[in-house]
Coordinates of N, CA and C in Angstrom, one line a residue:
M22 N -4.0 57.9 -44.3 CA -4.2 56.6 -44.8 C -4.4 55.5 -43.7
D23 N -3.6 55.8 -42.6 CA -3.8 54.8 -41.6 C -5.0 54.6 -40.9
G24 N -5.8 55.9 -40.9 CA -7.0 56.0 -40.3 C -8.1 55.2 -41.2
L25 N -7.7 55.3 -42.4 CA -9.0 54.5 -43.3 C -8.6 53.1 -43.1
L26 N -7.6 52.6 -42.8 CA -7.3 51.1 -42.6 C -8.0 50.7 -41.3
I27 N -7.5 51.4 -40.3 CA -8.0 51.3 -39.0 C -9.8 51.2 -39.0
F28 N -10.3 52.1 -39.8 CA -11.7 52.3 -39.9 C -12.4 51.0 -40.8
E29 N -11.8 50.4 -41.7 CA -11.8 49.5 -42.6 C -11.9 48.1 -41.5
A30 N -11.0 48.0 -40.9 CA -10.7 46.8 -39.8 C -11.8 46.8 -38.8
R31 N -12.2 48.0 -38.4 CA -13.0 48.1 -37.4 C -14.7 47.7 -37.8
E32 N -14.9 48.2 -39.2 CA -15.9 47.6 -40.1 C -16.0 46.2 -40.1
Q33 N -15.1 45.6 -40.3 CA -14.8 44.1 -40.8 C -15.1 43.5 -39.4
G34 N -14.5 43.8 -38.3 CA -14.6 43.0 -37.1 C -16.2 43.3 -36.6
A35 N -16.7 44.5 -36.8 CA -18.3 44.5 -36.3 C -19.2 43.6 -37.4
M36 N -18.8 43.6 -38.7 CA -19.6 42.5 -39.3 C -19.4 41.2 -39.1
R37 N -18.2 40.8 -38.5 CA -17.9 39.5 -38.1 C -18.8 39.1 -36.8
I38 N -18.5 40.1 -35.8 CA -19.3 39.9 -34.7 C -20.8 39.9 -35.0
H39 N -21.4 40.7 -35.6 CA -22.9 40.5 -36.1 C -23.2 39.5 -36.6
S40 N -22.5 38.9 -37.8 CA -22.9 37.6 -38.2 C -22.9 36.4 -37.1
L41 N -21.8 36.6 -36.4 CA -21.6 35.4 -35.2 C -22.9 35.6 -34.3
R42 N -23.2 36.8 -34.0 CA -24.4 36.7 -33.1 C -25.7 36.4 -33.7
F43 N -25.8 36.6 -35.1 CA -26.8 36.3 -36.1 C -26.9 34.8 -35.9
G44 N -25.7 34.0 -36.0 CA -25.7 32.5 -36.3 C -26.3 32.0 -34.9
L45 N -25.7 32.8 -34.0 CA -26.0 32.2 -32.4 C -27.5 32.4 -32.4
V46 N -28.0 33.2 -32.6 CA -29.6 33.6 -32.6 C -30.3 32.5 -33.3
L47 N -29.8 32.0 -34.7 CA -30.5 31.3 -35.3 C -30.4 29.8 -34.8
S48 N -29.0 29.5 -34.5 CA -29.0 28.1 -34.0 C -29.9 28.1 -32.6
C49 N -30.1 29.1 -31.8 CA -30.8 28.9 -30.5 C -32.4 28.8 -30.9
S50 N -32.5 29.5 -32.1 CA -34.1 29.5 -32.2 C -34.6 28.1 -33.1
L51 N -33.4 27.2 -33.5 CA -33.6 26.2 -34.2 C -33.8 25.0 -33.1
I52 N -32.9 25.3 -32.1 CA -33.1 24.1 -31.0 C -34.7 24.2 -30.3

C-alpha cells in the first residue's frame, strides 16, 4: 500500500516538473 502511494507521489512530482519545464520553454520561445 505504501509503495503505491510513493509511486503516485513520484508520478505527480514528475508531472509537475514536466509542466514547469514546458512552461519555461514556452515563455522562452515567446520572448
